[in-house]
Tab-separated table of C-alpha atoms in Angstrom:
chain	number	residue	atom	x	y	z
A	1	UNK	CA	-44.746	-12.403	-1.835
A	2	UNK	CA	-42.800	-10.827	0.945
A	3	UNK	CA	-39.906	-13.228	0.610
A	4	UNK	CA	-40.038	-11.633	-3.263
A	5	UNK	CA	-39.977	-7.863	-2.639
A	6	UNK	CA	-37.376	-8.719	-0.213
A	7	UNK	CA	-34.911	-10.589	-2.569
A	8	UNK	CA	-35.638	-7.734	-5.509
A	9	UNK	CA	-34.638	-5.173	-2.513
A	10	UNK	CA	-31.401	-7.102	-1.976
A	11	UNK	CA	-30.898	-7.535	-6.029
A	12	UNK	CA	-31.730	-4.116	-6.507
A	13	UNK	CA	-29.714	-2.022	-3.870
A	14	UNK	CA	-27.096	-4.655	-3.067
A	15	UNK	CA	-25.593	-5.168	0.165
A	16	UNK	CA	-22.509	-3.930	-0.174
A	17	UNK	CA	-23.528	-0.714	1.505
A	18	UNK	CA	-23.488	-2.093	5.121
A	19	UNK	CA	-20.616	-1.116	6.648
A	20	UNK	CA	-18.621	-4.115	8.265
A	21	UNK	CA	-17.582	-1.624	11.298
A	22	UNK	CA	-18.769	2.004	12.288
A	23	UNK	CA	-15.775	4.491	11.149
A	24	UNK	CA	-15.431	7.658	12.468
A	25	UNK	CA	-16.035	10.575	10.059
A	26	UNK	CA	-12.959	11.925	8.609
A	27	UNK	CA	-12.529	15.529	8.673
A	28	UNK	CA	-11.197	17.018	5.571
A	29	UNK	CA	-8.138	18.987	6.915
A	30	UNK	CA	-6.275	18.058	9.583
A	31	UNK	CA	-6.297	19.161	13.296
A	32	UNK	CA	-4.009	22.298	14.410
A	33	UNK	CA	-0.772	22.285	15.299
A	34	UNK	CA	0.674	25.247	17.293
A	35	UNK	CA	4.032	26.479	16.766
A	36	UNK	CA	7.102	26.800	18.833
A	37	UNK	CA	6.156	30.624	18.951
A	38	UNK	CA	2.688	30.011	19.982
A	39	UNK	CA	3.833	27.269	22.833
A	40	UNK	CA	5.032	30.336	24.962
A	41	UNK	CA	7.617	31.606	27.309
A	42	UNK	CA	8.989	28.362	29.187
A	43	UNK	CA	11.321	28.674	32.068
A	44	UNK	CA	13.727	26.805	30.746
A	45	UNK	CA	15.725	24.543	28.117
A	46	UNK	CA	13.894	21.280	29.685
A	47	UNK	CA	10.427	22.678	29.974
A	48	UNK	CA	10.795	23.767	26.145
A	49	UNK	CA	11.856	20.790	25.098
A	50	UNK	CA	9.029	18.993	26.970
A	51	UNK	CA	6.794	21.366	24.979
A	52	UNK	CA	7.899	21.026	21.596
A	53	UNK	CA	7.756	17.216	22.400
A	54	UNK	CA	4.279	16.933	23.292
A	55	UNK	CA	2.894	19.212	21.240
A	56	UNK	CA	4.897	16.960	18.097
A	57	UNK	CA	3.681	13.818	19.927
A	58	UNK	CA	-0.197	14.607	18.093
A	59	UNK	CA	1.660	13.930	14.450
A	60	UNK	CA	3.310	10.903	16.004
A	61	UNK	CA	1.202	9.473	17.492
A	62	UNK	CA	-1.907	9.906	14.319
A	63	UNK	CA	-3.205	7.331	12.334
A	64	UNK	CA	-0.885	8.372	8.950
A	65	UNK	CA	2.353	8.381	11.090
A	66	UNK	CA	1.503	4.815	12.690
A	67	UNK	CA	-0.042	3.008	10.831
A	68	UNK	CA	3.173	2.181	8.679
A	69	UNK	CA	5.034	1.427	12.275
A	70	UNK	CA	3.361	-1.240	13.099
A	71	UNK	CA	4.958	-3.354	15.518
A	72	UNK	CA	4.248	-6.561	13.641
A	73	UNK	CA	4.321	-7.583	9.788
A	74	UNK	CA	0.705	-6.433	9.462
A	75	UNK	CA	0.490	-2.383	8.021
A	76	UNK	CA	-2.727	-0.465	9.454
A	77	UNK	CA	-5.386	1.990	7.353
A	78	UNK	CA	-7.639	3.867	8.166
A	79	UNK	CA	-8.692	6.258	11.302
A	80	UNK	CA	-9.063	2.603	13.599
A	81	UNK	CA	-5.876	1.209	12.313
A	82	UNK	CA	-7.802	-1.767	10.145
A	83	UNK	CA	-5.238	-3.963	9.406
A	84	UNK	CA	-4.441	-3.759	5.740
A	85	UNK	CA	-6.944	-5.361	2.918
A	86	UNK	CA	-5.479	-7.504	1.157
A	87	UNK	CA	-3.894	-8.796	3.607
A	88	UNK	CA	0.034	-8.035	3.185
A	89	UNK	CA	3.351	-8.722	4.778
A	90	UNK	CA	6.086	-6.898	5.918
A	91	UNK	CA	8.759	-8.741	3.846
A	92	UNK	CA	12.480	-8.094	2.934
A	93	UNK	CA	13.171	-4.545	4.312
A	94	UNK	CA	9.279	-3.521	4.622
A	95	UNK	CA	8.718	-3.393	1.185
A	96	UNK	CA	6.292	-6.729	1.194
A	97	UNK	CA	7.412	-10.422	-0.390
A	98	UNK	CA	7.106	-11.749	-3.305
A	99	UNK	CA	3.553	-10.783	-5.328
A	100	UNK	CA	2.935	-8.423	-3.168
A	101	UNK	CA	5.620	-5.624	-2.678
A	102	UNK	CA	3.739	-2.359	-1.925
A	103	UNK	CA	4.961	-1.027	-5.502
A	104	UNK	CA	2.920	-3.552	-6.726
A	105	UNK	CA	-0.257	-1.572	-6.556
A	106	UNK	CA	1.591	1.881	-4.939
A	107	UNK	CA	2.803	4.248	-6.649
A	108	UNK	CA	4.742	7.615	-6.512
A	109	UNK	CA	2.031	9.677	-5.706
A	110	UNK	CA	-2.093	9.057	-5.069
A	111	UNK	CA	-3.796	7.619	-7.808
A	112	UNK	CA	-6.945	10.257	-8.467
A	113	UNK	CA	-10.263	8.875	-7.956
A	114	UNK	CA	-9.012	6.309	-5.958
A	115	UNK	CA	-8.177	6.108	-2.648
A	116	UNK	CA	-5.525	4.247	-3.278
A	117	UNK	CA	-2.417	6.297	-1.903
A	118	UNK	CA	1.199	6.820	-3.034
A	119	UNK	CA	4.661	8.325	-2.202
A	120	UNK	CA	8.067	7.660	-3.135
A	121	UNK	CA	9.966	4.737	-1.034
A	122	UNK	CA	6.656	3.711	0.029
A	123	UNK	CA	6.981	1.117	2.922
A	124	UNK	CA	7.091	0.170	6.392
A	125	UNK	CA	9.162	1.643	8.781
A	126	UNK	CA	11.631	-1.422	10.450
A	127	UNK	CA	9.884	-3.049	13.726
A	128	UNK	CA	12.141	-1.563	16.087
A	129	UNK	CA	10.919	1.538	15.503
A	130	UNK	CA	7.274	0.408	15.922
A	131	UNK	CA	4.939	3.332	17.361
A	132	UNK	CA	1.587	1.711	17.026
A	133	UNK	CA	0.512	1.765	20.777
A	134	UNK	CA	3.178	3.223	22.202
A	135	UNK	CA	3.129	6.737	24.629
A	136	UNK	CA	4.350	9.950	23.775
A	137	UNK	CA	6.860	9.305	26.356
A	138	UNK	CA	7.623	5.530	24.566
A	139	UNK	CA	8.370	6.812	21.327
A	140	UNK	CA	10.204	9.987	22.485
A	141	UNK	CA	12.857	7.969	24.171
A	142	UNK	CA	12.869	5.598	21.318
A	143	UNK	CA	13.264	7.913	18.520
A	144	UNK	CA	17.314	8.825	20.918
A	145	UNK	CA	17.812	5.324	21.079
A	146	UNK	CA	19.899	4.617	18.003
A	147	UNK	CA	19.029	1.211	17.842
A	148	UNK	CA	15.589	1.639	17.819
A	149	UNK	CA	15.592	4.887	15.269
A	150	UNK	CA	17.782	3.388	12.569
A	151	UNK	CA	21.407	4.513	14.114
A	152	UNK	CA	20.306	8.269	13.165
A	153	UNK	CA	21.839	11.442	14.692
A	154	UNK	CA	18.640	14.022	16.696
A	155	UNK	CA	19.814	16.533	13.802
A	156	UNK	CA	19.553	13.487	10.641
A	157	UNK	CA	15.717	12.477	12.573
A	158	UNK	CA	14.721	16.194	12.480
A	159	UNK	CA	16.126	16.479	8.668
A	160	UNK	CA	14.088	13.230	7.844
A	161	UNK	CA	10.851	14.193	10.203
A	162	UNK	CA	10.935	17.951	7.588
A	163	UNK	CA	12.115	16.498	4.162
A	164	UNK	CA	11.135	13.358	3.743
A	165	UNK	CA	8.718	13.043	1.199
A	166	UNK	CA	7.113	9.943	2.387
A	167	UNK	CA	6.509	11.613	5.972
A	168	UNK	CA	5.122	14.169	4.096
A	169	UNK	CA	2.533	12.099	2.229
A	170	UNK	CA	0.949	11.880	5.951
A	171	UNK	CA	-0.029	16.014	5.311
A	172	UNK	CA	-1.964	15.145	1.663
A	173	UNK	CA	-2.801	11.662	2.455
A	174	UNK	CA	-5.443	11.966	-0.431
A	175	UNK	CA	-9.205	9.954	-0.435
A	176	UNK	CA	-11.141	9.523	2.896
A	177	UNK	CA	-7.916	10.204	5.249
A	178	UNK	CA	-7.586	12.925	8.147
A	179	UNK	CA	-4.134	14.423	6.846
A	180	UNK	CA	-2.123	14.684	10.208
A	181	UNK	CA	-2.006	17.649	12.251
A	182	UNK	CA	-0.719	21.232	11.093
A	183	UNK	CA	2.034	21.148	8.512
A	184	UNK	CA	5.477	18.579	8.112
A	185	UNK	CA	6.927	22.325	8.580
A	186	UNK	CA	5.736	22.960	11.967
A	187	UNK	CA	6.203	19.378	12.477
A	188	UNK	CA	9.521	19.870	11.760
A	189	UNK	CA	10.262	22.868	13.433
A	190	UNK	CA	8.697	21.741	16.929
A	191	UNK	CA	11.297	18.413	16.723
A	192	UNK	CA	13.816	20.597	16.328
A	193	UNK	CA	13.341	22.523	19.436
A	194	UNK	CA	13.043	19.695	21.314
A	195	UNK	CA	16.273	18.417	19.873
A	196	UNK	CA	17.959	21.497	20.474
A	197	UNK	CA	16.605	22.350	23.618
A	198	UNK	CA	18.142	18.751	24.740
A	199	UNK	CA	15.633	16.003	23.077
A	200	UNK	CA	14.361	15.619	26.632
A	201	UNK	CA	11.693	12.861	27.549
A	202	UNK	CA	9.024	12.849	29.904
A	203	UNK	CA	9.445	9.497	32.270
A	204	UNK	CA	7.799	6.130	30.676
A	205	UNK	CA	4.676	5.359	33.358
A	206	UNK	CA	5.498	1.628	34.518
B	1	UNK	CA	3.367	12.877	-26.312
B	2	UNK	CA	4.270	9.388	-27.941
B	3	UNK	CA	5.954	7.073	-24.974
B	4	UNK	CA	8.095	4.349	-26.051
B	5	UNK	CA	6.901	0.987	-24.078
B	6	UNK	CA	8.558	-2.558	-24.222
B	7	UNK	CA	5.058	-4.711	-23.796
B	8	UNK	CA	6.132	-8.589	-24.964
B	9	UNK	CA	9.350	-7.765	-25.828
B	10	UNK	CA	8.650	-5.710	-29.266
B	11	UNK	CA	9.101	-1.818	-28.649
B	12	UNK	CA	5.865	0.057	-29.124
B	13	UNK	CA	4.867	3.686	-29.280
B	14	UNK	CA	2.092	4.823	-27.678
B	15	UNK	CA	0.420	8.398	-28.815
B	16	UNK	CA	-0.740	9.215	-24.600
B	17	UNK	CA	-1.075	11.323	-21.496
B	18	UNK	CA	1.890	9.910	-19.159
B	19	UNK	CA	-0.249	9.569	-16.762
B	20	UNK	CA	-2.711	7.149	-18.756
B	21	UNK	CA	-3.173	3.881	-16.976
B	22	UNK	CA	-1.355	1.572	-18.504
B	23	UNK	CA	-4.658	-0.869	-18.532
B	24	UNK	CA	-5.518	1.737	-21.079
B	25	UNK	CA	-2.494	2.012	-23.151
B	26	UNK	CA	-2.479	-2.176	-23.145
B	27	UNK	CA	-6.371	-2.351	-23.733
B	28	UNK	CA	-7.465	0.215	-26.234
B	29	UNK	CA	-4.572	1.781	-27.825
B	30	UNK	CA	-2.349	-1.445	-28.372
B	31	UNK	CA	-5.054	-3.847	-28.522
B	32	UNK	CA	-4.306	-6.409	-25.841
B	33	UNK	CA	-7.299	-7.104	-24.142
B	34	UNK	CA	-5.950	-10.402	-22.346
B	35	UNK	CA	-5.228	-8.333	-19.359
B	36	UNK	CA	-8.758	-7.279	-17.479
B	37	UNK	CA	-10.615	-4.263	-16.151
B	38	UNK	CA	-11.724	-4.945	-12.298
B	39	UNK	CA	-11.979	-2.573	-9.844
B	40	UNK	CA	-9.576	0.231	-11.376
B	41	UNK	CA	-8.162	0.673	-7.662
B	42	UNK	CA	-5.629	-2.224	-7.484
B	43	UNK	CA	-8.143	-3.978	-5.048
B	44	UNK	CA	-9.029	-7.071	-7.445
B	45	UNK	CA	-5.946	-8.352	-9.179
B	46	UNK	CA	-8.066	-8.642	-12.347
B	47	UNK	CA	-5.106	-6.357	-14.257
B	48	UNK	CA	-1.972	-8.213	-13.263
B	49	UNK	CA	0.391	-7.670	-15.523
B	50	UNK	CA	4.527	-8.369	-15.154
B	51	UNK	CA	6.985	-5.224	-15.267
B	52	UNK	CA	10.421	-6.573	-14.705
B	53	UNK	CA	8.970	-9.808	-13.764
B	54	UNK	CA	7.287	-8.849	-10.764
B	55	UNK	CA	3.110	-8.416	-10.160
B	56	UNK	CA	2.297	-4.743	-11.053
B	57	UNK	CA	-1.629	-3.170	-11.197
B	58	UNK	CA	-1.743	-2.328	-14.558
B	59	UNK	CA	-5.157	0.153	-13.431
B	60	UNK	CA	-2.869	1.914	-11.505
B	61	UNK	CA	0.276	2.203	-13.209
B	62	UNK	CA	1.075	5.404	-15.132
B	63	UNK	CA	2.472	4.576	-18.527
B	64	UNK	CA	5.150	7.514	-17.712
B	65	UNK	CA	6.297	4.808	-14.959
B	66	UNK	CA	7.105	2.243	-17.182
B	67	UNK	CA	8.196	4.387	-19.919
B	68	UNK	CA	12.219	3.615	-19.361
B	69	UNK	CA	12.606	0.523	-20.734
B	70	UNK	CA	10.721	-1.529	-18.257
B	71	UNK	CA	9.845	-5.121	-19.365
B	72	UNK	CA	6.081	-5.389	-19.519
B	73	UNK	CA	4.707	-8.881	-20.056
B	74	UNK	CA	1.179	-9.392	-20.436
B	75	UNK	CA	-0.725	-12.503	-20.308
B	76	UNK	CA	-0.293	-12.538	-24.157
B	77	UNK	CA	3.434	-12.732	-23.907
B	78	UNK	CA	3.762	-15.329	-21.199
B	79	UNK	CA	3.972	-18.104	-24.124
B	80	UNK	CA	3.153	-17.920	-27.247
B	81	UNK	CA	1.021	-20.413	-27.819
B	82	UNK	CA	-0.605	-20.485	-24.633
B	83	UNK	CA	1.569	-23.450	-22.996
B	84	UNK	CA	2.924	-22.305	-20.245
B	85	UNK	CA	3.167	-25.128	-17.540
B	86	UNK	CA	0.413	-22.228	-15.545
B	87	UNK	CA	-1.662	-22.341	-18.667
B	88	UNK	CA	-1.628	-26.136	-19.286
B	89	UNK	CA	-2.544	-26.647	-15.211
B	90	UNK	CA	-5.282	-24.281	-15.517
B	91	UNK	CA	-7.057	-26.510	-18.332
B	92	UNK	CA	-5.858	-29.431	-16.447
B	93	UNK	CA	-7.927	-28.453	-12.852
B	94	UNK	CA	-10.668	-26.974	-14.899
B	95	UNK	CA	-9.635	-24.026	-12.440
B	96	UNK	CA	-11.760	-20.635	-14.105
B	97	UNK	CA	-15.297	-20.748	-14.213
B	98	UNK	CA	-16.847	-17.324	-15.327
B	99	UNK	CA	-12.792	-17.003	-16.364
B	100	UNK	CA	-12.507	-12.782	-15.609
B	101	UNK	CA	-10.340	-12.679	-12.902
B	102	UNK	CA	-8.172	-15.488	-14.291
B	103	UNK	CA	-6.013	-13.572	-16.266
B	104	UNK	CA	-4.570	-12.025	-13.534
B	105	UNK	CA	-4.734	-15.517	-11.347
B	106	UNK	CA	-2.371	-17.009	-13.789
B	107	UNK	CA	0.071	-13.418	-14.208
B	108	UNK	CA	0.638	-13.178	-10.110
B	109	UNK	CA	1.409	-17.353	-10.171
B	110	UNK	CA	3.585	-16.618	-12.644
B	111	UNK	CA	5.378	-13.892	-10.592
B	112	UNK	CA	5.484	-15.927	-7.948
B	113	UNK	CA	6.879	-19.090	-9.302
B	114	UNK	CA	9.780	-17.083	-10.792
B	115	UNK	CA	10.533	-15.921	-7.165
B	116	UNK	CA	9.901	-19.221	-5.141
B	117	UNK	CA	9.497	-22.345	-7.536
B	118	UNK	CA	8.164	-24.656	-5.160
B	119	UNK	CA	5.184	-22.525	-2.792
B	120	UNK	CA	3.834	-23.362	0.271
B	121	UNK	CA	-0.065	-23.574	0.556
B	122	UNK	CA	0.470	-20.663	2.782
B	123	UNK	CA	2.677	-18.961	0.651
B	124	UNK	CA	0.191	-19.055	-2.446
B	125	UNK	CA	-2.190	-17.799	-0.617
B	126	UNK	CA	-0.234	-14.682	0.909
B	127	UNK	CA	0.827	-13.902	-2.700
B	128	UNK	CA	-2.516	-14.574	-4.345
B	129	UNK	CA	-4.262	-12.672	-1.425
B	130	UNK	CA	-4.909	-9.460	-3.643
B	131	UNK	CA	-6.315	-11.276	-6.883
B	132	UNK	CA	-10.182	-11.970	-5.916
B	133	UNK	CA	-12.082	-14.636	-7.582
B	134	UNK	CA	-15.970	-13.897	-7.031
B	135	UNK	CA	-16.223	-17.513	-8.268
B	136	UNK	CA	-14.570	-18.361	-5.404
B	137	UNK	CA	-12.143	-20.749	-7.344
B	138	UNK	CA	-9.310	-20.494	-4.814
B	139	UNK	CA	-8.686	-24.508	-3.939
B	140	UNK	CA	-8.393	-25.225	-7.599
B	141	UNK	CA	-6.306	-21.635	-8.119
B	142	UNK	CA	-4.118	-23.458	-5.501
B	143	UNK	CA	-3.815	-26.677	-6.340
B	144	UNK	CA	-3.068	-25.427	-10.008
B	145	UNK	CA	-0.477	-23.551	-8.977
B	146	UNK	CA	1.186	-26.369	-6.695
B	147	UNK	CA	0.909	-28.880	-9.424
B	148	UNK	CA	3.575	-26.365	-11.270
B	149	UNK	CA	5.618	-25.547	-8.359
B	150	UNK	CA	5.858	-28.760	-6.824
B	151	UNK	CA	4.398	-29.252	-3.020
B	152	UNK	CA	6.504	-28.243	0.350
């Protein structure tokens, strides 16, 4: 009899609401982001720099900025970086192989009542300029290295860090996704004062 | 607002919100109901359909997307008369059992035979990896496949 009530439970509710791992809860909006105003009066070019840096380093360093820079073939989802499901591969210029390029299911923009999300040019960024893992300090000297940032000037990473519209999908990432911190215009804004203030790095910890 | 779509290589119009799926459009304004409802999130394969000749969620594609003369084949256009060498290999293995998902089995092999003729194992299942089978009918899904592409 108990072996019965137990297998109606089981037909009845299904088991399909037992999470395979504890997530954290995502918060709706993202976390703030202060300005370059509200990082205040620094002694110098250096210090601001520094600043802008860290302070920028929360967006870069958040689950919607790396879990496209992966630093294997593998993209990440999801607050824990869960590798992606189904299982996909980086492919011919990070757009996935054959069967499986990302526009096969993404599209241009979120698909409503989904959580399926979408931007235009949707794919991963090249392996040398993994993130996934890396320090502030890592990626900061990375992102001047122009052959680990895709041979761009400080001013073209700034204009791609403000306009892009996939970087931007990481502010309305749509579904069950904390958006990343503050705006892509305050994002923007705090890269350029580090780049104009001299794109300085804090030293890598060996 | 009517949208002009190329499904099987006839031109239709379809009376529709652009942003229908075009699951919908294929399903209950044109008719076609080869191609399946699964999921609705592009998680289960189940509406594989071709646009350009590569695998494309058909739950998840606006019909404004495809509206510009893309080539949309669905599983009732990949022969005819139901003989393509997928088809035949299908009956051959006895490969689908309840037979839902297999729609979309068949459209991503197809995609994937036009790109690499002759699949690894491993390559089958990387690019079979997002059609699910709750039959669990993989090995024969496999070895269909292989029988048409020829083993590495």
């Amino acid at each position: 009899m108990r072996l019965l009530v137990l297998a109606m439970l089981v037909v009845f509710t299904g088991c399909t609401n037992i999470p395979l791992q504890t997530r954290p809860k995502v918060p709706a909006t993202g976390q703030p982001l202060k300005t370059v105003a509200e990082l205040g009066a620094l002694p110098d070019a250096t210090a601001k720099s520094k600043a802008a840096f860290a302070e920028a380093s929360k967006v870069l360093t958040h689950a919607r900025c790396v879990n496209c820079h992966p630093p294997d073939d593998s993209p990440r989802q999801r607050e824990l970086h869960e590798p992606h499901d189904p299982p996909v591969a980086r492919g011919l210029g990070g757009f996935g192989s054959p069967n499986m390029y990302c526009p096969t299911c993404h599209q241009l923009e979120n698909v409503e009542g989904t959580q399926l999300p979408g931007a235009p040019n949707w794919h991963l960024a090249p392996i040398e300029m993994a993130w996934l893992g890396k320090t502030p300090a890592q990626i900061c000297n990375q992102l001047k290295d122009p052959a680990r940032n895709g041979g761009k000037s400080l001013e073209k990473i700034v204009d791609h860090v403000t306009n892009d519209k996939l970087v931007g999908w990481g502010w309305a990432p749509g579904g069950e996704r904390e958006p990343a911190p503050g705006t892509q215009k305050v994002f923007g804004e705090l890269m350029a004062a580090w780049a104009e203030n001299g794109a300085v790095c804090e030293e890598e910890s060996r | 607002m009517t949208i002009t779509l190329d499904v099987n290589g006839k031109q239709v119009e379809v009376d529709a919100d652009p942003k229908m799926p075009l699951l919908w459009a294929l399903r209950d304004v044109l008719g076609l109901t080869g191609t399946k409802y699964g999921c609705g999130e592009a998680l289960c394969g189940a509406c594989t359909v071709h646009v350009d000749g590569d695998a494309r969620r058909a739950c998840v594609t606006p019909i404004e997307r495809v509206a510009d003369g893309a080539k949309i084949t669905t599983i009732e256009g990949l022969s005819p008369d139901g003989s393509h060498p997928l088809q035949k290999a299908w009956v051959a293995q006895c490969v689908p059992q309840c037979g839902f998902c297999q729609t979309g089995q068949i459209m991503s092999a197809a995609a994937l035979l036009k790109r690499n003729p002759a699949p690894s194992d491993e390559e089958i299942d990387r690019a079979l990896a997002g059609n699910l089978c709750r039959c669990g009918t993989y090995l024969r899904i496999r070895a269909a496949v292989k029988s048409v592409g020829g083993a590495k």
